[in-house]
Amino acid sequence: MKGPHRPPRLSQPLRWLLLLLLPLGLVAIMWQAAQVAREQALQALVREAENELRLSAAGLEGHLTRHDYLPQLLASREMVQRFLLNQGQQDPMPLNLLLDQFRATADVSDVYLLDADANTLAASNWHRPNTFIGQNYAFRSYYQDAIEGGRGRFYGLGVQSLERGYYFSAPVWLDDTAPDARPSGVMVIKILLDAVEESWAEQDAALLVTDKDDIVFMASHPELRMSALHPLSEEERQTLLATRRYADEPLSPSGIEIYEQRPDGSRLVRFDQGPLTEGNHLALNRHMDAYGWDMHILKPLGSVYQAQWLAAALAGGLYSVVVLAGGVGWQRLRLRRERELFAERERQTLASARDELELNVQLRTHDLLETNRLLSDEIEERRRAEENLRQTRDELIQAAKLAVLGQLAAGINHELNQPLAAIRAYAENARAFLERQRIDAVDANLTQIVELTERMAEISAQLRQFSRKSDSALTAVSVQACFDYALRLYQNRLRDVEVERCWEEAVWVYADLVRLEQVLVNLIGNALQAMAETQAPRLVLRVETESGEVRISVADTGPGIPETHLSRIFEPFFTTKSPGSGLGLGLSISARIINDLGGSIEATNLAGAGARFTITLPQEKRPDGSQPSPTEEQRSHA
């Protein structure tokens, strides 16, 4: 009998060729994966940069245009026109104060008035050492545009303050009816843009704004301001210095270098100086037609590099797995040939292993049956625990209702003492009238006694109704009826409180009547306690519907809820009351009830003073004639 063939083996030259090709393939795969990941990451970064650039440009335009109207408004002021008409004959101080008042109200940097020759006559900074009064600004384009009858705009450094600002100007007309009429002055406002730049600093990108000469006059990094985006020739530098737009700033180059121009219009840049030298950036720009500016955004390429390394590592790992799988496959082929030499021994070993496996299966089956029994016992124990928890929760809710009932006891006691005293007085009067044979007076006193007993029965019925347990059945419930019931429980404490009911028609929700009443009683009681020290307490009850939901709110005019407590007021046993005044369970139970009803509850502070609790529940259609109306529901409570 021939033995099995020897396993195949590779020749020595083929082995050397494989050792050479495998590393080359690894390098090629990792490089290609890195290039694909780089392109995808750059595209995602371009989309992100475009969105941020569009929002930032819109914010800058909005910040500038909101003051566009102010020069024209001031130019039409009678005081300004009268001052220009009588130059040299009036005290400029009232006009200076007026301009300073407008500056503070409009939140701008400076407001000043130029005459027809561009001399500053009045300014909001009249009291500062670098005041504009007496300065001539004929060289500024905003004066030249406005003196020609138009409205001017200009950006540059202030000659006196050396602060960067944007200027709006408008002509001041004293006589605009003549054909050859010319403005008699120019009203100018100056806006600082520091607040806009401060908001840019919060972004994960650098933002620049350049003018038509590529001068960076706004930037999220202060070191880049008043620099040239690209190096200027000496002639260009002298021309810009002659305009005095940027005063005597050197306008040194920003150090930006474009090393890749992409087909989508973006650019990959680096800096050889300044605050952005640590890494490369993706650059995009957006033209602002209204101002002739370009806004640039520079996004760091760190995420792109990270994506490249990750893709290369994944591709290298996958390549290694494939190579390893090929090697394993080749090895398995050799091992299969070798296993033919030991087939008989393997069959014997397999038989022994099968017997051992059957034994292990029997043992494992026994273990699984035991585990299944224990799991069934645990499930039954958990079911009993959940049933006990549900029963405990219902008892806790009932206990909370009884606690509120105890708080109402003082007021109810007062309500019952008055009728009892009156019954006693009417009974004594009836006895006296009976001795005098005044039957009519006796009947009148007995009638009063009957009415007073009915009133006491109504109060007692309300307490019994509130203390009853819920059957947990969800049905259509009138919100207004629940509010009326809760207010009747507190009618003694509401005598000095203004109650405002804000609803127009009956609104129904899908809820449990008793539990919803309990929540409203708790919220109204808390509101009354919060307004105990308020001079003019006012309770606002509001019902609103929106998109199939009902918003029920209870608001008071008390001191409100401290901000540090807003996130904890619905926690069990958390209370801000003095010891003995409450357990801190009312709001926690109320929140649990509303959650069980499929709704939500939230607490907020009102502007000024007071707090508001808002309940949101699903809206229910008004029930048919077989269901009780809100009025009938109220009578059923009594």
Tab-separated table of N, CA and C in Angstrom, residues 347-455:
chain	number	residue	atom	x	y	z
A	347	ARG	N	-9.814	8.747	13.600
A	347	ARG	CA	-11.125	8.121	13.792
A	347	ARG	C	-11.290	7.605	15.213
A	348	GLN	N	-10.214	7.034	15.722
A	348	GLN	CA	-10.282	6.556	17.103
A	348	GLN	C	-10.444	7.725	18.088
A	349	THR	N	-9.649	8.756	17.811
A	349	THR	CA	-9.754	9.930	18.699
A	349	THR	C	-11.143	10.551	18.633
A	350	LEU	N	-11.731	10.558	17.423
A	350	LEU	CA	-13.065	11.124	17.244
A	350	LEU	C	-14.104	10.326	18.005
A	351	ALA	N	-13.969	8.992	17.961
A	351	ALA	CA	-14.921	8.161	18.698
A	351	ALA	C	-14.836	8.435	20.188
A	352	SER	N	-13.584	8.557	20.681
A	352	SER	CA	-13.421	8.865	22.107
A	352	SER	C	-13.997	10.239	22.437
A	353	ALA	N	-13.737	11.173	21.539
A	353	ALA	CA	-14.262	12.520	21.779
A	353	ALA	C	-15.783	12.543	21.733
A	354	ARG	N	-16.384	11.694	20.822
A	354	ARG	CA	-17.846	11.670	20.735
A	354	ARG	C	-18.453	11.158	22.032
A	355	ASP	N	-17.825	10.115	22.581
A	355	ASP	CA	-18.340	9.602	23.852
A	355	ASP	C	-18.245	10.657	24.957
A	356	GLU	N	-17.102	11.322	24.980
A	356	GLU	CA	-16.938	12.376	26.003
A	356	GLU	C	-17.931	13.517	25.788
A	357	LEU	N	-18.193	13.817	24.510
A	357	LEU	CA	-19.130	14.892	24.207
A	357	LEU	C	-20.544	14.543	24.655
A	358	GLU	N	-20.936	13.280	24.427
A	358	GLU	CA	-22.269	12.872	24.864
A	358	GLU	C	-22.408	13.008	26.375
A	359	LEU	N	-21.344	12.656	27.082
A	359	LEU	CA	-21.377	12.809	28.537
A	359	LEU	C	-21.492	14.281	28.930
A	360	ASN	N	-20.696	15.093	28.253
A	360	ASN	CA	-20.755	16.536	28.553
A	360	ASN	C	-22.127	17.124	28.224
A	361	VAL	N	-22.745	16.590	27.124
A	361	VAL	CA	-24.084	17.086	26.764
A	361	VAL	C	-25.095	16.729	27.833
A	362	GLN	N	-24.981	15.511	28.351
A	362	GLN	CA	-25.903	15.128	29.413
A	362	GLN	C	-25.731	16.010	30.650
A	363	LEU	N	-24.464	16.243	31.018
A	363	LEU	CA	-24.218	17.110	32.179
A	363	LEU	C	-24.712	18.532	31.913
A	364	ARG	N	-24.441	19.014	30.701
A	364	ARG	CA	-24.862	20.385	30.373
A	364	ARG	C	-26.381	20.520	30.317
A	365	THR	N	-27.049	19.473	29.813
A	365	THR	CA	-28.513	19.505	29.781
A	365	THR	C	-29.079	19.580	31.183
A	366	HIS	N	-28.487	18.806	32.094
A	366	HIS	CA	-28.947	18.851	33.482
A	366	HIS	C	-28.744	20.259	34.060
A	367	ASP	N	-27.586	20.859	33.762
A	367	ASP	CA	-27.327	22.218	34.255
A	367	ASP	C	-28.322	23.222	33.674
A	368	LEU	N	-28.636	23.057	32.391
A	368	LEU	CA	-29.587	23.987	31.761
A	368	LEU	C	-30.985	23.855	32.360
A	369	LEU	N	-31.406	22.624	32.628
A	369	LEU	CA	-32.722	22.449	33.251
A	369	LEU	C	-32.768	23.097	34.628
A	370	GLU	N	-31.685	22.934	35.383
A	370	GLU	CA	-31.643	23.550	36.711
A	370	GLU	C	-31.650	25.075	36.603
A	371	THR	N	-30.861	25.578	35.645
A	371	THR	CA	-30.832	27.033	35.443
A	371	THR	C	-32.194	27.560	35.012
A	372	ASN	N	-32.892	26.802	34.158
A	372	ASN	CA	-34.220	27.210	33.706
A	372	ASN	C	-35.202	27.266	34.867
A	373	ARG	N	-35.099	26.267	35.774
A	373	ARG	CA	-35.982	26.283	36.939
A	373	ARG	C	-35.713	27.506	37.817
A	374	LEU	N	-34.419	27.790	38.036
A	374	LEU	CA	-34.083	28.955	38.852
A	374	LEU	C	-34.556	30.256	38.193
A	375	LEU	N	-34.427	30.302	36.859
A	375	LEU	CA	-34.875	31.492	36.149
A	375	LEU	C	-36.386	31.671	36.255
A	376	SER	N	-37.128	30.574	36.178
A	376	SER	CA	-38.585	30.653	36.328
A	376	SER	C	-38.955	31.148	37.721
A	377	ASP	N	-38.244	30.621	38.734
A	377	ASP	CA	-38.509	31.101	40.096
A	377	ASP	C	-38.205	32.589	40.222
A	378	GLU	N	-37.119	33.012	39.599
A	378	GLU	CA	-36.753	34.436	39.678
A	378	GLU	C	-37.796	35.312	38.965
A	379	ILE	N	-38.300	34.826	37.817
A	379	ILE	CA	-39.331	35.582	37.095
A	379	ILE	C	-40.581	35.721	37.946
A	380	GLU	N	-40.985	34.629	38.596
A	380	GLU	CA	-42.173	34.688	39.439
A	380	GLU	C	-41.954	35.627	40.626
A	381	GLU	N	-40.729	35.573	41.207
A	381	GLU	CA	-40.423	36.472	42.324
A	381	GLU	C	-40.457	37.927	41.875
A	382	ARG	N	-39.941	38.201	40.664
A	382	ARG	CA	-39.955	39.588	40.154
A	382	ARG	C	-41.389	40.042	39.866
A	383	ARG	N	-42.229	39.118	39.373
A	383	ARG	CA	-43.625	39.499	39.116
A	383	ARG	C	-44.326	39.884	40.412
A	384	ARG	N	-44.055	39.079	41.469
A	384	ARG	CA	-44.657	39.424	42.764
A	384	ARG	C	-44.118	40.758	43.284
A	385	ALA	N	-42.812	40.989	43.054
A	385	ALA	CA	-42.240	42.268	43.509
A	385	ALA	C	-42.864	43.447	42.762
A	386	GLU	N	-43.076	43.292	41.444
A	386	GLU	CA	-43.711	44.377	40.685
A	386	GLU	C	-45.137	44.617	41.155
A	387	GLU	N	-45.854	43.528	41.484
A	387	GLU	CA	-47.217	43.691	41.992
A	387	GLU	C	-47.205	44.429	43.327
A	388	ASN	N	-46.234	44.056	44.213
A	388	ASN	CA	-46.126	44.773	45.494
A	388	ASN	C	-45.758	46.229	45.289
A	389	LEU	N	-44.862	46.470	44.305
A	389	LEU	CA	-44.456	47.856	44.013
A	389	LEU	C	-45.633	48.668	43.519
A	390	ARG	N	-46.442	48.072	42.629
A	390	ARG	CA	-47.614	48.797	42.127
A	390	ARG	C	-48.588	49.108	43.258
A	391	GLN	N	-48.783	48.107	44.156
A	391	GLN	CA	-49.700	48.335	45.273
A	391	GLN	C	-49.146	49.415	46.208
A	392	THR	N	-47.818	49.374	46.456
A	392	THR	CA	-47.194	50.394	47.320
A	392	THR	C	-47.309	51.788	46.707
A	393	ARG	N	-47.131	51.844	45.358
A	393	ARG	CA	-47.244	53.149	44.692
A	393	ARG	C	-48.653	53.722	44.855
A	394	ASP	N	-49.686	52.865	44.664
A	394	ASP	CA	-51.058	53.354	44.823
A	394	ASP	C	-51.310	53.813	46.250
A	395	GLU	N	-50.758	53.055	47.233
A	395	GLU	CA	-50.945	53.474	48.626
A	395	GLU	C	-50.211	54.778	48.908
A	396	LEU	N	-49.047	54.952	48.291
A	396	LEU	CA	-48.306	56.205	48.480
A	396	LEU	C	-49.072	57.390	47.889
A	397	ILE	N	-49.683	57.172	46.711
A	397	ILE	CA	-50.497	58.249	46.117
A	397	ILE	C	-51.664	58.588	47.027
A	398	GLN	N	-52.330	57.532	47.575
A	398	GLN	CA	-53.444	57.793	48.480
A	398	GLN	C	-52.963	58.513	49.734
A	399	ALA	N	-51.769	58.135	50.233
A	399	ALA	CA	-51.232	58.816	51.417
A	399	ALA	C	-50.955	60.279	51.125
A	400	ALA	N	-50.448	60.557	49.916
A	400	ALA	CA	-50.207	61.958	49.559
A	400	ALA	C	-51.504	62.741	49.512
A	401	LYS	N	-52.579	62.087	48.999
A	401	LYS	CA	-53.876	62.779	48.987
A	401	LYS	C	-54.346	63.076	50.412
A	402	LEU	N	-54.167	62.102	51.286
A	402	LEU	CA	-54.585	62.325	52.675
A	402	LEU	C	-53.735	63.407	53.327
A	403	ALA	N	-52.441	63.509	52.915
A	403	ALA	CA	-51.603	64.583	53.454
A	403	ALA	C	-52.132	65.948	53.023
A	404	VAL	N	-52.499	66.057	51.734
A	404	VAL	CA	-53.106	67.317	51.279
A	404	VAL	C	-54.414	67.567	52.007
A	405	LEU	N	-55.173	66.455	52.254
A	405	LEU	CA	-56.428	66.589	52.981
A	405	LEU	C	-56.188	67.137	54.385
A	406	GLY	N	-55.087	66.700	55.002
A	406	GLY	CA	-54.765	67.231	56.317
A	406	GLY	C	-54.444	68.705	56.280
A	407	GLN	N	-53.776	69.151	55.197
A	407	GLN	CA	-53.470	70.585	55.069
A	407	GLN	C	-54.748	71.397	54.908
A	408	LEU	N	-55.758	70.748	54.304
A	408	LEU	CA	-57.028	71.461	54.116
A	408	LEU	C	-57.867	71.488	55.394
A	409	ALA	N	-57.475	70.700	56.411
A	409	ALA	CA	-58.334	70.518	57.580
A	409	ALA	C	-58.612	71.831	58.302
A	410	ALA	N	-57.560	72.697	58.394
A	410	ALA	CA	-57.744	73.960	59.121
A	410	ALA	C	-58.831	74.808	58.473
A	411	GLY	N	-58.730	74.926	57.114
A	411	GLY	CA	-59.740	75.723	56.420
A	411	GLY	C	-61.112	75.092	56.504
A	412	ILE	N	-61.175	73.756	56.374
A	412	ILE	CA	-62.466	73.074	56.447
A	412	ILE	C	-63.054	73.223	57.840
A	413	ASN	N	-62.199	73.155	58.882
A	413	ASN	CA	-62.665	73.326	60.255
A	413	ASN	C	-63.331	74.685	60.429
A	414	HIS	N	-62.699	75.728	59.829
A	414	HIS	CA	-63.297	77.076	59.897
A	414	HIS	C	-64.638	77.096	59.155
A	415	GLU	N	-64.685	76.405	57.997
A	415	GLU	CA	-65.910	76.377	57.210
A	415	GLU	C	-67.036	75.676	57.975
A	416	LEU	N	-66.693	74.641	58.763
A	416	LEU	CA	-67.730	73.914	59.500
A	416	LEU	C	-68.120	74.625	60.791
A	417	ASN	N	-67.168	75.319	61.429
A	417	ASN	CA	-67.483	76.001	62.696
A	417	ASN	C	-68.499	77.116	62.494
A	418	GLN	N	-68.368	77.838	61.388
A	418	GLN	CA	-69.337	78.929	61.155
A	418	GLN	C	-70.772	78.401	61.036
A	419	PRO	N	-71.044	77.371	60.182
A	419	PRO	CA	-72.429	76.861	60.140
A	419	PRO	C	-72.886	76.292	61.478
A	420	LEU	N	-71.986	75.608	62.225
A	420	LEU	CA	-72.392	75.041	63.516
A	420	LEU	C	-72.811	76.149	64.491
A	421	ALA	N	-72.032	77.220	64.527
A	421	ALA	CA	-72.402	78.336	65.418
A	421	ALA	C	-73.741	78.946	64.995
A	422	ALA	N	-73.928	79.074	63.671
A	422	ALA	CA	-75.185	79.657	63.189
A	422	ALA	C	-76.360	78.729	63.489
A	423	ILE	N	-76.155	77.388	63.355
A	423	ILE	CA	-77.245	76.425	63.650
A	423	ILE	C	-77.649	76.544	65.113
A	424	ARG	N	-76.635	76.653	65.972
A	424	ARG	CA	-76.951	76.764	67.410
A	424	ARG	C	-77.767	78.032	67.691
A	425	ALA	N	-77.350	79.136	67.060
A	425	ALA	CA	-78.078	80.400	67.285
A	425	ALA	C	-79.500	80.302	66.759
A	426	TYR	N	-79.640	79.738	65.514
A	426	TYR	CA	-80.995	79.605	64.960
A	426	TYR	C	-81.845	78.669	65.815
A	427	ALA	N	-81.278	77.583	66.370
A	427	ALA	CA	-82.049	76.656	67.203
A	427	ALA	C	-82.533	77.352	68.484
A	428	GLU	N	-81.656	78.126	69.146
A	428	GLU	CA	-82.065	78.846	70.365
A	428	GLU	C	-83.153	79.868	70.044
A	429	ASN	N	-83.000	80.548	68.903
A	429	ASN	CA	-84.037	81.521	68.522
A	429	ASN	C	-85.365	80.806	68.260
A	430	ALA	N	-85.278	79.613	67.582
A	430	ALA	CA	-86.518	78.886	67.286
A	430	ALA	C	-87.227	78.469	68.580
A	431	ARG	N	-86.435	78.035	69.607
A	431	ARG	CA	-87.043	77.648	70.896
A	431	ARG	C	-87.745	78.852	71.535
A	432	ALA	N	-87.098	79.996	71.480
A	432	ALA	CA	-87.705	81.198	72.071
A	432	ALA	C	-88.972	81.596	71.314
A	433	PHE	N	-88.901	81.545	69.962
A	433	PHE	CA	-90.090	81.897	69.177
A	433	PHE	C	-91.213	80.889	69.397
A	434	LEU	N	-90.837	79.605	69.638
A	434	LEU	CA	-91.863	78.591	69.866
A	434	LEU	C	-92.603	78.847	71.182
A	435	GLU	N	-91.848	79.288	72.198
A	435	GLU	CA	-92.501	79.612	73.466
A	435	GLU	C	-93.463	80.781	73.309
A	436	ARG	N	-93.143	81.657	72.370
A	436	ARG	CA	-94.017	82.823	72.139
A	436	ARG	C	-95.089	82.535	71.092
A	437	GLN	N	-95.150	81.283	70.619
A	437	GLN	CA	-96.147	80.895	69.633
A	437	GLN	C	-95.972	81.655	68.321
A	438	ARG	N	-94.693	82.026	67.957
A	438	ARG	CA	-94.425	82.704	66.671
A	438	ARG	C	-93.969	81.633	65.680
A	439	ILE	N	-94.934	80.959	65.117
A	439	ILE	CA	-94.665	79.803	64.263
A	439	ILE	C	-93.921	80.212	62.999
A	440	ASP	N	-94.267	81.374	62.416
A	440	ASP	CA	-93.584	81.815	61.182
A	440	ASP	C	-92.086	82.019	61.426
A	441	ALA	N	-91.764	82.644	62.555
A	441	ALA	CA	-90.338	82.864	62.853
A	441	ALA	C	-89.626	81.539	63.112
A	442	VAL	N	-90.338	80.597	63.778
A	442	VAL	CA	-89.735	79.284	64.014
A	442	VAL	C	-89.447	78.584	62.683
A	443	ASP	N	-90.407	78.670	61.732
A	443	ASP	CA	-90.211	78.036	60.416
A	443	ASP	C	-89.040	78.670	59.670
A	444	ALA	N	-88.921	79.989	59.760
A	444	ALA	CA	-87.792	80.646	59.075
A	444	ALA	C	-86.458	80.201	59.658
A	445	ASN	N	-86.356	80.084	60.983
A	445	ASN	CA	-85.100	79.640	61.594
A	445	ASN	C	-84.788	78.190	61.221
A	446	LEU	N	-85.822	77.351	61.174
A	446	LEU	CA	-85.580	75.955	60.793
A	446	LEU	C	-85.142	75.855	59.335
A	447	THR	N	-85.670	76.723	58.483
A	447	THR	CA	-85.236	76.734	57.074
A	447	THR	C	-83.752	77.085	56.970
A	448	GLN	N	-83.343	78.084	57.748
A	448	GLN	CA	-81.925	78.456	57.748
A	448	GLN	C	-81.053	77.294	58.244
A	449	ILE	N	-81.547	76.568	59.257
A	449	ILE	CA	-80.782	75.430	59.781
A	449	ILE	C	-80.638	74.356	58.712
A	450	VAL	N	-81.699	74.094	57.943
A	450	VAL	CA	-81.643	73.092	56.867
A	450	VAL	C	-80.618	73.500	55.826
A	451	GLU	N	-80.614	74.796	55.435
A	451	GLU	CA	-79.647	75.254	54.434
A	451	GLU	C	-78.208	75.107	54.936
A	452	LEU	N	-77.996	75.423	56.224
A	452	LEU	CA	-76.644	75.305	56.772
A	452	LEU	C	-76.197	73.846	56.829
A	453	THR	N	-77.093	72.927	57.157
A	453	THR	CA	-76.710	71.509	57.171
A	453	THR	C	-76.393	71.025	55.765
A	454	GLU	N	-77.139	71.533	54.758
A	454	GLU	CA	-76.815	71.154	53.372
A	454	GLU	C	-75.408	71.642	52.986
A	455	ARG	N	-75.079	72.859	53.442
A	455	ARG	CA	-73.738	73.387	53.151
A	455	ARG	C	-72.661	72.520	53.804
